[in-house]
Short mmCIF file of C-alpha atoms in Angstrom, two decimals:
data_model
loop_
_atom_site.label_atom_id
_atom_site.label_comp_id
_atom_site.label_asym_id
_atom_site.label_seq_id
_atom_site.Cartn_x
_atom_site.Cartn_y
_atom_site.Cartn_z
CA MET A 1 49.21 39.32 -5.93
CA LYS A 2 45.68 38.02 -5.43
CA LYS A 3 45.71 36.53 -8.94
CA ILE A 4 48.96 34.70 -8.30
CA LEU A 5 47.71 33.39 -4.96
CA SER A 6 44.39 32.30 -6.51
CA CYS A 7 46.19 30.50 -9.36
CA TRP A 8 48.52 28.80 -6.91
CA ILE A 9 45.63 27.62 -4.70
CA ALA A 10 43.66 26.41 -7.74
CA SER A 11 46.70 24.51 -9.04
CA PHE A 12 47.27 22.92 -5.64
CA LEU A 13 43.64 21.82 -5.36
CA MET A 14 43.65 20.38 -8.89
CA ALA A 15 46.86 18.46 -8.22
CA PHE A 16 45.50 17.13 -4.92
CA SER A 17 42.23 16.13 -6.60
CA CYS A 18 44.06 14.28 -9.41
CA ALA A 19 46.32 12.51 -6.92
CA SER A 20 43.40 11.36 -4.77
CA TYR A 21 41.54 10.17 -7.89
CA ALA A 22 44.60 8.19 -8.98
CA ASP A 23 44.92 6.67 -5.50
CA ALA A 24 41.25 5.68 -5.55
CA VAL A 25 41.57 4.11 -8.99
CA THR A 26 44.69 2.21 -7.84
CA SER A 27 42.64 0.63 -5.05
CA LEU A 28 40.15 -0.94 -7.47
CA GLY A 29 42.17 -4.14 -7.98
CA PRO A 30 42.12 -4.91 -4.25
CA GLN A 31 38.47 -3.82 -4.09
CA ALA A 32 37.56 -6.24 -6.89
CA LYS A 33 39.39 -9.03 -5.06
CA GLN A 34 37.60 -8.14 -1.81
CA PHE A 35 34.24 -8.31 -3.61
CA TYR A 36 34.96 -11.75 -5.08
CA VAL A 37 36.22 -13.14 -1.75
CA TRP A 38 32.95 -11.94 -0.17
CA TYR A 39 30.89 -13.24 -3.11
CA ILE A 40 32.43 -16.72 -3.26
CA ASN A 41 32.27 -17.10 0.54
CA LYS A 42 28.55 -16.27 0.45
CA GLN A 43 28.01 -19.03 -2.10
CA VAL A 44 30.14 -21.49 -0.10
CA ASN A 45 27.85 -20.77 2.88
CA GLN A 46 24.74 -21.37 0.75
CA VAL A 47 23.74 -17.68 0.73
CA PHE A 48 22.69 -16.22 -2.63
CA PRO A 49 24.85 -13.05 -2.78
CA LEU A 50 22.49 -11.13 -5.05
CA LEU A 51 19.81 -11.18 -2.35
CA ASP A 52 22.21 -10.26 0.48
CA HIS A 53 21.97 -6.60 1.53
CA GLU A 54 25.79 -6.37 1.78
CA ILE A 55 26.10 -6.53 -2.00
CA GLY A 56 25.39 -2.79 -2.03
CA ARG A 57 28.84 -2.19 -0.54
CA TYR A 58 30.34 -3.36 -3.83
CA VAL A 59 27.74 -3.10 -6.59
CA ASP A 60 25.81 -0.09 -7.91
CA ALA A 61 22.22 0.03 -6.59
CA SER A 62 20.61 0.21 -10.04
CA THR A 63 22.64 -2.81 -11.20
CA VAL A 64 21.56 -4.79 -8.12
CA GLU A 65 17.94 -3.75 -8.64
CA SER A 66 17.98 -4.81 -12.31
CA LEU A 67 19.63 -8.15 -11.53
CA ARG A 68 17.19 -8.87 -8.68
CA ARG A 69 14.25 -8.07 -10.95
CA ASP A 70 15.63 -10.41 -13.64
CA TYR A 71 16.28 -13.10 -10.99
CA LYS A 72 12.66 -12.95 -9.78
CA ARG A 73 11.53 -13.43 -13.39
CA ASP A 74 14.03 -16.27 -13.83
CA GLN A 75 15.69 -14.26 -16.60
CA LEU A 76 19.25 -13.63 -15.43
CA PRO A 77 21.42 -12.85 -18.45
CA GLY A 78 23.82 -15.36 -19.95
CA GLY A 79 22.68 -18.66 -18.43
CA ALA A 80 25.53 -18.50 -15.88
CA ASP A 81 26.37 -16.64 -12.69
CA TYR A 82 26.35 -12.95 -13.64
CA PHE A 83 29.44 -11.99 -11.61
CA MET A 84 31.47 -15.15 -12.31
CA LYS A 85 30.35 -15.92 -15.89
CA VAL A 86 30.43 -19.67 -15.25
CA GLN A 87 27.94 -22.27 -14.06
CA ASP A 88 30.30 -24.35 -11.91
CA TYR A 89 33.70 -23.68 -10.37
CA ASP A 90 36.02 -24.94 -7.65
CA GLU A 91 35.36 -22.53 -4.77
CA ARG A 92 38.56 -23.38 -2.87
CA ASP A 93 40.79 -23.01 -5.92
CA TRP A 94 39.12 -19.78 -7.01
CA LEU A 95 39.24 -18.25 -3.51
CA ALA A 96 42.96 -19.00 -3.34
CA HIS A 97 43.61 -17.66 -6.84
CA ILE A 98 41.83 -14.33 -7.42
CA LYS A 99 44.13 -12.14 -9.50
CA PRO A 100 43.12 -8.59 -10.44
CA GLY A 101 44.95 -7.34 -13.53
CA ARG A 102 46.03 -3.94 -14.77
CA ARG A 103 43.14 -1.50 -14.78
CA LEU A 104 42.04 0.51 -17.81
CA THR A 105 40.37 3.91 -17.49
CA PHE A 106 37.75 5.10 -19.97
CA GLY A 107 36.35 8.49 -18.94
CA ASP A 108 34.32 7.89 -15.78
CA ALA A 109 34.59 4.10 -15.99
CA VAL A 110 37.46 1.90 -14.90
CA VAL A 111 37.73 -1.70 -16.08
CA VAL A 112 39.62 -4.25 -13.98
CA PRO A 113 40.26 -7.72 -15.43
CA VAL A 114 40.00 -10.36 -12.70
CA SER A 115 41.24 -13.94 -13.21
CA PHE A 116 40.22 -16.95 -11.14
CA GLY A 117 41.65 -20.40 -10.62
CA SER A 118 45.00 -22.12 -10.95
CA ARG A 119 44.09 -24.94 -13.32
CA SER A 120 41.67 -23.64 -15.93
CA GLU A 121 41.86 -19.89 -15.45
CA VAL A 122 38.77 -17.80 -16.19
CA THR A 123 38.92 -14.02 -16.60
CA VAL A 124 36.09 -11.50 -16.30
CA LEU A 125 36.08 -7.76 -16.90
CA VAL A 126 34.73 -5.79 -13.93
CA PHE A 127 33.47 -2.28 -14.75
CA PHE A 128 33.56 0.31 -11.96
CA THR A 129 32.21 3.85 -11.80
CA LYS A 130 32.59 6.49 -9.10
CA GLN A 131 29.45 6.94 -6.99
CA HIS A 132 28.77 9.35 -4.13
CA ASP A 133 29.72 6.60 -1.65
CA GLY A 134 32.76 5.20 -3.47
CA TRP A 135 33.59 3.09 -6.49
CA LYS A 136 30.90 0.53 -7.40
CA ILE A 137 30.65 -2.32 -9.87
CA ILE A 138 28.24 -1.44 -12.67
CA LYS A 139 28.82 -4.39 -14.98
CA VAL A 140 30.74 -7.65 -15.36
CA ASP A 141 31.50 -9.19 -18.73
CA ASP A 142 33.32 -12.32 -19.84
CA MET A 143 36.24 -12.64 -22.23
CA LEU A 144 34.70 -15.39 -24.35
CA PRO A 145 34.15 -15.04 -28.09
CA TYR A 146 30.68 -14.09 -29.27
CA SER A 147 28.21 -16.94 -29.50
CA SER A 148 24.84 -16.41 -31.15
CA PRO A 149 21.75 -17.46 -29.14
CA GLY A 150 21.18 -20.40 -31.52
CA ASN A 151 24.59 -21.96 -30.74
#
């Protein structure tokens, strides 16, 4: 009887854990959108988001630390805004048109494509991982073809 009860409790806990994980992963599209609304609004208000302490609500601490270190050395990767992957954009249009796509799960990482704009749409891939205090962005990549540094 104890074995049956133990198996039943273990099964229940595993099912509950999987369901809560799935619910958390489902919320990553809205979380990505919330991050970009915050991020673009900071830039509109002439605040550099990378130096704002609130960025830690959305982005992994080691990622923020690395980006801040590169910023201080004037060596941010890519020659464009790290989180947007562009140099210039229409803030109003992009704020009104932030569209998270279907998420993809790879082990402990979840990738959410996020598209911006209504005229010339740009899409980035936002990588999330589960931290002790929630899901955090660990990386953002563009969807552009490879271009060698000499081009």
